[in-house]
Tab-separated table of C-alpha atoms and ligand atoms in Angstrom:
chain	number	residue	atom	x	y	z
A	23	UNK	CA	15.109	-21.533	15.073
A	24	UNK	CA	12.189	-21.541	12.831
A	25	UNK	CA	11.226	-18.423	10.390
A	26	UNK	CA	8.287	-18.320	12.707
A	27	UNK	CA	9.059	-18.069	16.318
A	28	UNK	CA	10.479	-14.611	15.872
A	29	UNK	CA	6.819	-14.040	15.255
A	30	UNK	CA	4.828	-12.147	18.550
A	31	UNK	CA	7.790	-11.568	20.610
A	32	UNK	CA	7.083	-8.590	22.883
A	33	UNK	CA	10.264	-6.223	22.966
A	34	UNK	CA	11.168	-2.692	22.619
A	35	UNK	CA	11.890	-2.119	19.136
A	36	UNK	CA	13.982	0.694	17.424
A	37	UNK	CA	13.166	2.311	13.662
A	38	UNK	CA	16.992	2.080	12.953
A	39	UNK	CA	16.398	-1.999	13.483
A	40	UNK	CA	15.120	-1.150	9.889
A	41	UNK	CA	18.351	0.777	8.641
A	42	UNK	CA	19.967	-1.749	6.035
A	43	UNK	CA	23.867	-2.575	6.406
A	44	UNK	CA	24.492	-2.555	2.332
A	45	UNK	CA	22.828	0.369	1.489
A	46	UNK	CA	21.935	2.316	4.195
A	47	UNK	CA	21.941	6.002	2.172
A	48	UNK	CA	18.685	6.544	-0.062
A	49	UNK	CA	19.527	7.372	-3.370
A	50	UNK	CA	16.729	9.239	-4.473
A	51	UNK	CA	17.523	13.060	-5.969
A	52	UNK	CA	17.434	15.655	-3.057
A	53	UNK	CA	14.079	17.018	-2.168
A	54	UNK	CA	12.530	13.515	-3.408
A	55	UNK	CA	9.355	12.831	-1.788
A	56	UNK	CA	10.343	9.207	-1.309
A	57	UNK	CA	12.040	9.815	1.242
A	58	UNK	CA	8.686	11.241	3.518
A	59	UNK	CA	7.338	7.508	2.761
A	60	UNK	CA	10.815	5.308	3.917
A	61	UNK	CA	10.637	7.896	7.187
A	62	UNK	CA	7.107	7.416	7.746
A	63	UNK	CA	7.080	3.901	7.526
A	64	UNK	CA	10.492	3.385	9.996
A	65	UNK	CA	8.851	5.227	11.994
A	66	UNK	CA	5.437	3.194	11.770
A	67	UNK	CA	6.615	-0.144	12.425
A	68	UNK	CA	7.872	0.100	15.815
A	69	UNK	CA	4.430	1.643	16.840
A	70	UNK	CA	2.427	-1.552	15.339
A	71	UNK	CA	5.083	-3.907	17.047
A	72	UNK	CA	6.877	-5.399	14.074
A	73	UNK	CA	10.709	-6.330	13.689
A	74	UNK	CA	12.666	-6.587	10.490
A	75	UNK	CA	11.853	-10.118	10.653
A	76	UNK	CA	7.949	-10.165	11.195
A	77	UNK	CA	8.278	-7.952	8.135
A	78	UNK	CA	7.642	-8.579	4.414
A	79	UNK	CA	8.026	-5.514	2.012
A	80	UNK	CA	6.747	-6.137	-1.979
A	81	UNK	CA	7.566	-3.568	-4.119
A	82	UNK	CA	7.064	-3.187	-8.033
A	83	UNK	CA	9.328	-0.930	-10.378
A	84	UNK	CA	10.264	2.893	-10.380
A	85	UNK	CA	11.930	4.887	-8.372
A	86	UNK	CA	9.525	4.285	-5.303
A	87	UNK	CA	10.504	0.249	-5.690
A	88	UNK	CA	13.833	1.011	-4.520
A	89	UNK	CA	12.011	0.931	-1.352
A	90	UNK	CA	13.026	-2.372	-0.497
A	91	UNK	CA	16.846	-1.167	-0.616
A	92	UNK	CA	16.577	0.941	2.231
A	93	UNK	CA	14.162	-0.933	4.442
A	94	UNK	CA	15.822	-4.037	6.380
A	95	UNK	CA	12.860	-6.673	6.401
A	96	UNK	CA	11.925	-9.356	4.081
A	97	UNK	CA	11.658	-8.432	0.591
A	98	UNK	CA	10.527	-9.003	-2.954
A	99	UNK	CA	11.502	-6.136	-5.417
A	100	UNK	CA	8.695	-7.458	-8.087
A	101	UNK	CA	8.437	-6.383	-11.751
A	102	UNK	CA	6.620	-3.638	-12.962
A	103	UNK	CA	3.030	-3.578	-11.585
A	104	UNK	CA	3.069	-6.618	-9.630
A	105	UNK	CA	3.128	-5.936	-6.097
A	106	UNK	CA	-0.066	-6.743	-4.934
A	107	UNK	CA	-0.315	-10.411	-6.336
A	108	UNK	CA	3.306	-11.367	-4.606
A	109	UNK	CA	1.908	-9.009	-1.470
A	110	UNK	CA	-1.311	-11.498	-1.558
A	111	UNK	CA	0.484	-14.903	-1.681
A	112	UNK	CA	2.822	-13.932	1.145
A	113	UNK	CA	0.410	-13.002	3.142
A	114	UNK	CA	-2.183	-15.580	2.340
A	115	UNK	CA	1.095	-18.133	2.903
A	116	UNK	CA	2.152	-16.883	6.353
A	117	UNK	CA	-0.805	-14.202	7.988
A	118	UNK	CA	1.839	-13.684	10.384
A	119	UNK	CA	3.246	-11.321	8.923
A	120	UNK	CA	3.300	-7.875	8.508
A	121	UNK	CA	2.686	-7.376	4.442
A	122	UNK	CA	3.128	-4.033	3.173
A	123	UNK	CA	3.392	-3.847	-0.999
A	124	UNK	CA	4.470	-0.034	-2.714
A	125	UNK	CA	5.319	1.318	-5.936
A	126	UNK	CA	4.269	4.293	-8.363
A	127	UNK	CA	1.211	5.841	-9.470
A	128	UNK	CA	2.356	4.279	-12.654
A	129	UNK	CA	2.904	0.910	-11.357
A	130	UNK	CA	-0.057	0.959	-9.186
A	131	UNK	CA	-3.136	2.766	-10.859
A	132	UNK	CA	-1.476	2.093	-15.047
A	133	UNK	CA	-0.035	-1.076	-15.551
A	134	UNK	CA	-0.690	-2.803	-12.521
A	135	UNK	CA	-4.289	-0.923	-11.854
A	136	UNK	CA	-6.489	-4.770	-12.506
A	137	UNK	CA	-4.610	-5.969	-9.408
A	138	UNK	CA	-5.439	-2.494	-7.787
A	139	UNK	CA	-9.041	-3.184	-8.351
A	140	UNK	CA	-9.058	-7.056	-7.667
A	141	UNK	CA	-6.804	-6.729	-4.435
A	142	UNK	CA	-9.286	-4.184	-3.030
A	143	UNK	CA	-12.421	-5.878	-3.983
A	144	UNK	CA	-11.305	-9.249	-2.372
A	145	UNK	CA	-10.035	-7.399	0.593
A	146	UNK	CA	-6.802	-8.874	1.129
A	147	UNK	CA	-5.079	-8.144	4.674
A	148	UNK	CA	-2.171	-5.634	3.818
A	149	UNK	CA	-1.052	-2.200	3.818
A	150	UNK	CA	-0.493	-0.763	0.048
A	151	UNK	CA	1.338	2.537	-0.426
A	152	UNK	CA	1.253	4.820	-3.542
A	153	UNK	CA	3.817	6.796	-4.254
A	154	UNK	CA	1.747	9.113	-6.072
A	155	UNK	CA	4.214	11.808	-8.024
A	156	UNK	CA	1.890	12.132	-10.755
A	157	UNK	CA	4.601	10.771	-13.354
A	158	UNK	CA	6.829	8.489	-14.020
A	159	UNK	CA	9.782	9.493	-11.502
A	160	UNK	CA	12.373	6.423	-13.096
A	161	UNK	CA	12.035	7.089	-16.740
A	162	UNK	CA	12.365	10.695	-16.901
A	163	UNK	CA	8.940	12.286	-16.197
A	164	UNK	CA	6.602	10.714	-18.683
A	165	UNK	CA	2.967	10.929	-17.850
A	166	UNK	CA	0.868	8.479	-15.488
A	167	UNK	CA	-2.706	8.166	-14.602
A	168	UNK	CA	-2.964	10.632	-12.184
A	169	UNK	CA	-1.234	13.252	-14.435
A	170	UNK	CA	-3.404	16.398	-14.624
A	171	UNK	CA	-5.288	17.124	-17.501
A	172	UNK	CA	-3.187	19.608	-19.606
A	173	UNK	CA	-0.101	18.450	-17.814
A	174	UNK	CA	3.377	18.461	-20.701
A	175	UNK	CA	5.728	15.641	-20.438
A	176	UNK	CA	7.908	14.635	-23.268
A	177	UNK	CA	5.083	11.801	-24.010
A	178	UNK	CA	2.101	14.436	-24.498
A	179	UNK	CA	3.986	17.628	-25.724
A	180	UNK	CA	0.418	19.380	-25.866
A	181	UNK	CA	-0.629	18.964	-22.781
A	182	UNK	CA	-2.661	16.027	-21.665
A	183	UNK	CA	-5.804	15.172	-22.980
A	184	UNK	CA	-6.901	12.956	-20.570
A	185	UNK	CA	-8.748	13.411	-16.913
A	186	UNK	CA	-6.815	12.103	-14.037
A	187	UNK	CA	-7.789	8.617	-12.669
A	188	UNK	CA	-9.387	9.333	-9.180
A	189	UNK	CA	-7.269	6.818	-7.018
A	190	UNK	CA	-9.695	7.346	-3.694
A	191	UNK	CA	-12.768	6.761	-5.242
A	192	UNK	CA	-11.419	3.997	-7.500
A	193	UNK	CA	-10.508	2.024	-4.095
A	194	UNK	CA	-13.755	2.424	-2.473
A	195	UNK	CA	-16.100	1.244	-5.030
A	196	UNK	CA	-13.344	-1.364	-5.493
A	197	UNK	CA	-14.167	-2.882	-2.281
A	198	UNK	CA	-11.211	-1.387	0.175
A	199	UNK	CA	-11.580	-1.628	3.132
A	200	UNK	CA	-9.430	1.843	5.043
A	201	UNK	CA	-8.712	4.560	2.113
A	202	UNK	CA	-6.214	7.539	3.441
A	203	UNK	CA	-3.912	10.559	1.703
A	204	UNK	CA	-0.973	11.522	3.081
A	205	UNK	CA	1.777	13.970	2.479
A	206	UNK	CA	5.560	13.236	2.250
A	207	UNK	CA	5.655	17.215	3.648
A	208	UNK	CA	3.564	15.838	6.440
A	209	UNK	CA	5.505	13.464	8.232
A	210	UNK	CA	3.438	13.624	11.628
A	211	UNK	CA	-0.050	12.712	9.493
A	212	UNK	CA	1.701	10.061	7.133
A	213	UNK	CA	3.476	8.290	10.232
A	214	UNK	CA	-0.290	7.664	11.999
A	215	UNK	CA	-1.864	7.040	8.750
A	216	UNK	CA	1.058	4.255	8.233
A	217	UNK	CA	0.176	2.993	11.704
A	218	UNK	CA	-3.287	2.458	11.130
A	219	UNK	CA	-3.157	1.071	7.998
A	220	UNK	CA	-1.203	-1.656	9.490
A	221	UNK	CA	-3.045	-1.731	12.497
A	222	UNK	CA	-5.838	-2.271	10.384
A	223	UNK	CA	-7.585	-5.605	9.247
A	224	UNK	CA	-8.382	-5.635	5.620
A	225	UNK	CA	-7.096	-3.801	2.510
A	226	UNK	CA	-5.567	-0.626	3.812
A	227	UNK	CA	-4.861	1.973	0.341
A	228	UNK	CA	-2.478	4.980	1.353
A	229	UNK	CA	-2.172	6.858	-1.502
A	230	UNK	CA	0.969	8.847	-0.468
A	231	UNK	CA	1.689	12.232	-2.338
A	232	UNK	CA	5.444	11.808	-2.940
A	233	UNK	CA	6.630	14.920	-5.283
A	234	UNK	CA	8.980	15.210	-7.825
A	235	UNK	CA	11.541	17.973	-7.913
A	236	UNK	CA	13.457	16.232	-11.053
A	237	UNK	CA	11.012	15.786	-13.311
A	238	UNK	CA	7.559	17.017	-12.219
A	239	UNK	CA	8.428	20.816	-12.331
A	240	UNK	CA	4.752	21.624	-12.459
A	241	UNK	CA	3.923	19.930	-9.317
A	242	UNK	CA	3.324	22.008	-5.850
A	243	UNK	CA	5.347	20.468	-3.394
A	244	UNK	CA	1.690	19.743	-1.844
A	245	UNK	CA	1.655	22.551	0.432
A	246	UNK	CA	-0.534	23.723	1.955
A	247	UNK	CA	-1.878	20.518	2.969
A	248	UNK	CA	-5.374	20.257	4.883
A	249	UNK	CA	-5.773	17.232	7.268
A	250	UNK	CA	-9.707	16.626	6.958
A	251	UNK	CA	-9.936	15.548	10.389
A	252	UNK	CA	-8.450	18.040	12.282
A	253	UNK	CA	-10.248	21.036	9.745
A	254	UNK	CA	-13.465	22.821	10.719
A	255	UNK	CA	-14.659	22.742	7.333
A	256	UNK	CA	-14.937	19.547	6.450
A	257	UNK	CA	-17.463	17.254	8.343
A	258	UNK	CA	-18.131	13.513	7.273
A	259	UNK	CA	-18.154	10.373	8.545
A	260	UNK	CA	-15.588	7.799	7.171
A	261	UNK	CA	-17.320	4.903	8.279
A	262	UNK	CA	-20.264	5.991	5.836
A	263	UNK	CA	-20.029	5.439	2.678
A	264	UNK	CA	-21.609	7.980	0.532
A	265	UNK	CA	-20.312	10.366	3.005
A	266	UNK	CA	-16.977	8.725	2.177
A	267	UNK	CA	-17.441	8.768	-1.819
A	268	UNK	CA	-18.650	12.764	-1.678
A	269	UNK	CA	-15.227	13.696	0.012
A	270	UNK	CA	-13.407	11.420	-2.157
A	271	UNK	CA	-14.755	13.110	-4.683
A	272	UNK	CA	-13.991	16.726	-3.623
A	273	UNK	CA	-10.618	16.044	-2.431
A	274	UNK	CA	-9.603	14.468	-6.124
A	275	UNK	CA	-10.657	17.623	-7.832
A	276	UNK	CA	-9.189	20.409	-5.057
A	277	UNK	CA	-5.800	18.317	-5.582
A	278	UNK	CA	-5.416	20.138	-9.253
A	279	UNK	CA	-7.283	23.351	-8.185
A	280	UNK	CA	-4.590	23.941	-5.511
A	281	UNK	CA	-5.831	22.297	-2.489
A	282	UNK	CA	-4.299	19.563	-0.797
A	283	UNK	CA	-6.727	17.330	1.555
A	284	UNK	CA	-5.461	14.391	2.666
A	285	UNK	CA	-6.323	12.492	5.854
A	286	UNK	CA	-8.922	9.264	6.099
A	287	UNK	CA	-11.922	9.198	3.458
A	288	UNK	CA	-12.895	5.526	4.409
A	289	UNK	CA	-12.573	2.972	7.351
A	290	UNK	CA	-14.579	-0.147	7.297
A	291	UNK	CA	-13.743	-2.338	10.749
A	292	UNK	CA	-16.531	-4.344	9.970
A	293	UNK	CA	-15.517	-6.252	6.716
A	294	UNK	CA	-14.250	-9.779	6.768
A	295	UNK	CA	-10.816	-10.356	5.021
A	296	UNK	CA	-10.093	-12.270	2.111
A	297	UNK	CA	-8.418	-15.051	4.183
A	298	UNK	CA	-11.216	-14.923	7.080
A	299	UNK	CA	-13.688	-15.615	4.021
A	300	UNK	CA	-12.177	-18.504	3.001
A	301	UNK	CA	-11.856	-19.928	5.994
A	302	UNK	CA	-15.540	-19.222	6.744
A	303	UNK	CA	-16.084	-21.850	3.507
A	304	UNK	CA	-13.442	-24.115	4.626
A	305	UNK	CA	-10.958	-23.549	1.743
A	306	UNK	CA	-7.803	-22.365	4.016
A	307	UNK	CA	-6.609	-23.902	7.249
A	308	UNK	CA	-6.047	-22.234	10.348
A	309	UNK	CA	-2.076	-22.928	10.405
A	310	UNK	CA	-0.174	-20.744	8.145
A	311	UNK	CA	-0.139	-22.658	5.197
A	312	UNK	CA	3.623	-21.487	4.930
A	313	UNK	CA	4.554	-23.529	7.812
A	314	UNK	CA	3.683	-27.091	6.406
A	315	UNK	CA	7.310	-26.420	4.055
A	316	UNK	CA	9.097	-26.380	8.019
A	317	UNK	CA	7.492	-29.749	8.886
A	318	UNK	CA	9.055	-32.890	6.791
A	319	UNK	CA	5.981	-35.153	8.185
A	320	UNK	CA	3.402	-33.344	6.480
A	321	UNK	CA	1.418	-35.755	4.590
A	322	UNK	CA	1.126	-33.390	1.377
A	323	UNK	CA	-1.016	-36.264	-0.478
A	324	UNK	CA	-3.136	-36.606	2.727
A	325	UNK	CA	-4.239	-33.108	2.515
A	326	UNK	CA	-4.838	-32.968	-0.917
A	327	UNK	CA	-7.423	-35.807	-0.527
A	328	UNK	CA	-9.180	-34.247	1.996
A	329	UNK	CA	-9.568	-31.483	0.204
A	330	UNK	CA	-11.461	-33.112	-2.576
A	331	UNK	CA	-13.703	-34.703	-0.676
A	332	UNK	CA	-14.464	-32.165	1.092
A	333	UNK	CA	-15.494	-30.572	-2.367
A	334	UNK	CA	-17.474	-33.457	-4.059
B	29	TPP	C1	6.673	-4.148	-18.178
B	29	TPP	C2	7.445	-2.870	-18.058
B	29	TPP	N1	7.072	-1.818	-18.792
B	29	TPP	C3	7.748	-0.652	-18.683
B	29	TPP	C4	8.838	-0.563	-17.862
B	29	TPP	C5	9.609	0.732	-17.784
B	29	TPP	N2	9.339	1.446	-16.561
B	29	TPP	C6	10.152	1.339	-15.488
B	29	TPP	S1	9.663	2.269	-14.202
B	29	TPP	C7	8.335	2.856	-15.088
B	29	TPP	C8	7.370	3.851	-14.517
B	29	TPP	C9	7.675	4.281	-13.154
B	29	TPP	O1	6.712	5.217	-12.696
B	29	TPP	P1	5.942	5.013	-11.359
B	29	TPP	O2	5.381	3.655	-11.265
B	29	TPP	O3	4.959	6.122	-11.215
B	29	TPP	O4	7.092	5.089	-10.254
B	29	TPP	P2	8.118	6.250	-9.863
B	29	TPP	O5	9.365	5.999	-10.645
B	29	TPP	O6	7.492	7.565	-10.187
B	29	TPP	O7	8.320	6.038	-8.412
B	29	TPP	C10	8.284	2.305	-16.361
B	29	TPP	C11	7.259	2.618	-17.376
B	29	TPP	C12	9.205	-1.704	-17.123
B	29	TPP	N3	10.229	-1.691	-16.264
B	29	TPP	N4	8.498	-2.841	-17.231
B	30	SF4	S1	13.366	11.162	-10.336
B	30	SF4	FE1	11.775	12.063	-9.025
B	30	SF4	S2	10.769	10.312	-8.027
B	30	SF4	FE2	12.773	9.619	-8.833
B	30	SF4	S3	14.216	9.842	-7.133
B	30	SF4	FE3	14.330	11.698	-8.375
B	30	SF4	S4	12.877	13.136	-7.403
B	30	SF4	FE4	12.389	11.074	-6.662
């Protein structure tokens, strides 16, 4: 049997399918937020159809990259900030699949934050979490880009001195395609946010707010959260733009005056994928590039001919 034919079968599919033998008991301290995301997302893939096996997990480093421990599916536990390139390639490789790529706010918006940008603007066709804690969880509570100004951490003593990135807005102008916040205290909300991001055709940004009882002390555990969709005060329309950008906006600053919105800011249906682009220009084949390694008469010289003429 091939890697592939797995691929599209129609059965009834369980979340403990996704339950790993080795180590099937998180880790994470009690009260973690992690665990909201590794519920959510069991709970997620059985709703979009997908098996352990039609599923690829990338995640980078931090707490939140342990992740791929405690989810049975393909996997690539990355280095630090590299999710999204290993996310791309996999998917790019074998579209068949269902590519999800996680880590921090430090892996995603700091040292990884140019793929951020760069996977968003090309709109590559996966599902990104953020485990956003608003430190570094893994090395003891430093602080991240989405730190609050003023916020103390052993790194800035004083009190930050530097505004928050704004991880919603950032993705939009990038070029995303669905922006959402969830809640790990809103397991309901995240689970359909999951499902639609990987429902979803295009870059799909959750940025998931995962606290931290360990070493985020000042953080609320993000309640009271407001869903933006279901509340009678807020009223704009996702699939607009500047509407989108204004609630971004709003919702970045209520998060450090005590107000949690989360929900979706931003859903673009319309917007071709990075690998539905290329095709359009004749640069990727139809078959999954990934299966040519499966067939041993594959005339790799052949192919690479083509190509260049097809380029003179
Ligand atoms: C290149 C590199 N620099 C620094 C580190 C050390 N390091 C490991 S995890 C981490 C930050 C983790 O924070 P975040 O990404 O927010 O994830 P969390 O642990 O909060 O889930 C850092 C700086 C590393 N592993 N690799
Ligand atoms: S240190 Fe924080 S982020 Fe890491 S497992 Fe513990 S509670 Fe979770």
């Amino acid at each position: 049997m091939s890697a592939f034919s797995a691929i599209g079968e129609e059965r009834e599919i369980d979340r403990e399918e996704f339950t790993p033998g080795l180590e099937p008991q998180p880790t994470w301290c009690p009260g973690c937020g992690d665990f909201g995301v590794l519920k959510a997302l069991k709970q997620a893939l059985p709703e979009v159809g997908r098996t352990p096996d039609e599923t690829m997990l990338v995640t980078g480093i931090g707490c939140s990259g342990k992740l791929n421990s405690y989810l049975d599916s393909y996997g690539f536990h990355t280095i630090h900030g590299r999710s999204l390139p290993v996310a791309r390639a996999a998917k790019l490789a074998n579209p068949g699949l269902e590519v999800i790529a996680a880590g921090g706010d430090g892996d995603g918006y700091g040292i990884g934050g140019n793929h951020f940008m760069h996977t968003a603007r090309e709109n590559h066709d996966m599902t990104y979490i953020v485990f956003n804690n608003e430190i570094f969880g893994l090395t003891k509570g430093q602080t991240s880009p989405t730190s609050p100004k003023g916020h103390k951490s052993k790194t800035q003593p004083h009190g930050s001195a530097k505004e928050p990135l704004r991880p919603l807005s950032l993705s939009l102008t990038s070029g995303a395609s669905y922006v959402a916040r969830t809640a790990a205290v809103n397991p309901n909300q995240a689970k359909e946010i999951l499902t639609e991001a990987m429902n979803h055709d295009g870059f799909a940004h959750v940025d998931f707010l995962t606290q931290c009882p360990t070493w985020n002390k000042d953080a609320r555990q993000y309640v009271p959260y407001i869903d933006v969709q279901d509340s009678d005060d807020y009223d704009f329309d996702p699939t607009d733009r500047r509407e989108a950008a204004e609630m971004m906006h709003e919702t970045e600053d209520a998060l450090h005056e005590g107000k949690v919105l989360t929900g979706r800011f931003y859903v673009d249906e319309d917007r071709p994928s990075y690998q539905q682009e290329k095709q359009r220009i004749g640069e990727m084949p139809d078959e999954p590039l990934a299966e040519r390694y499966f067939d041993g008469d594959y005339e790799w010289e052949r192919s690479y001919d083509m190509f260049l003429d097809k380029h003179k």
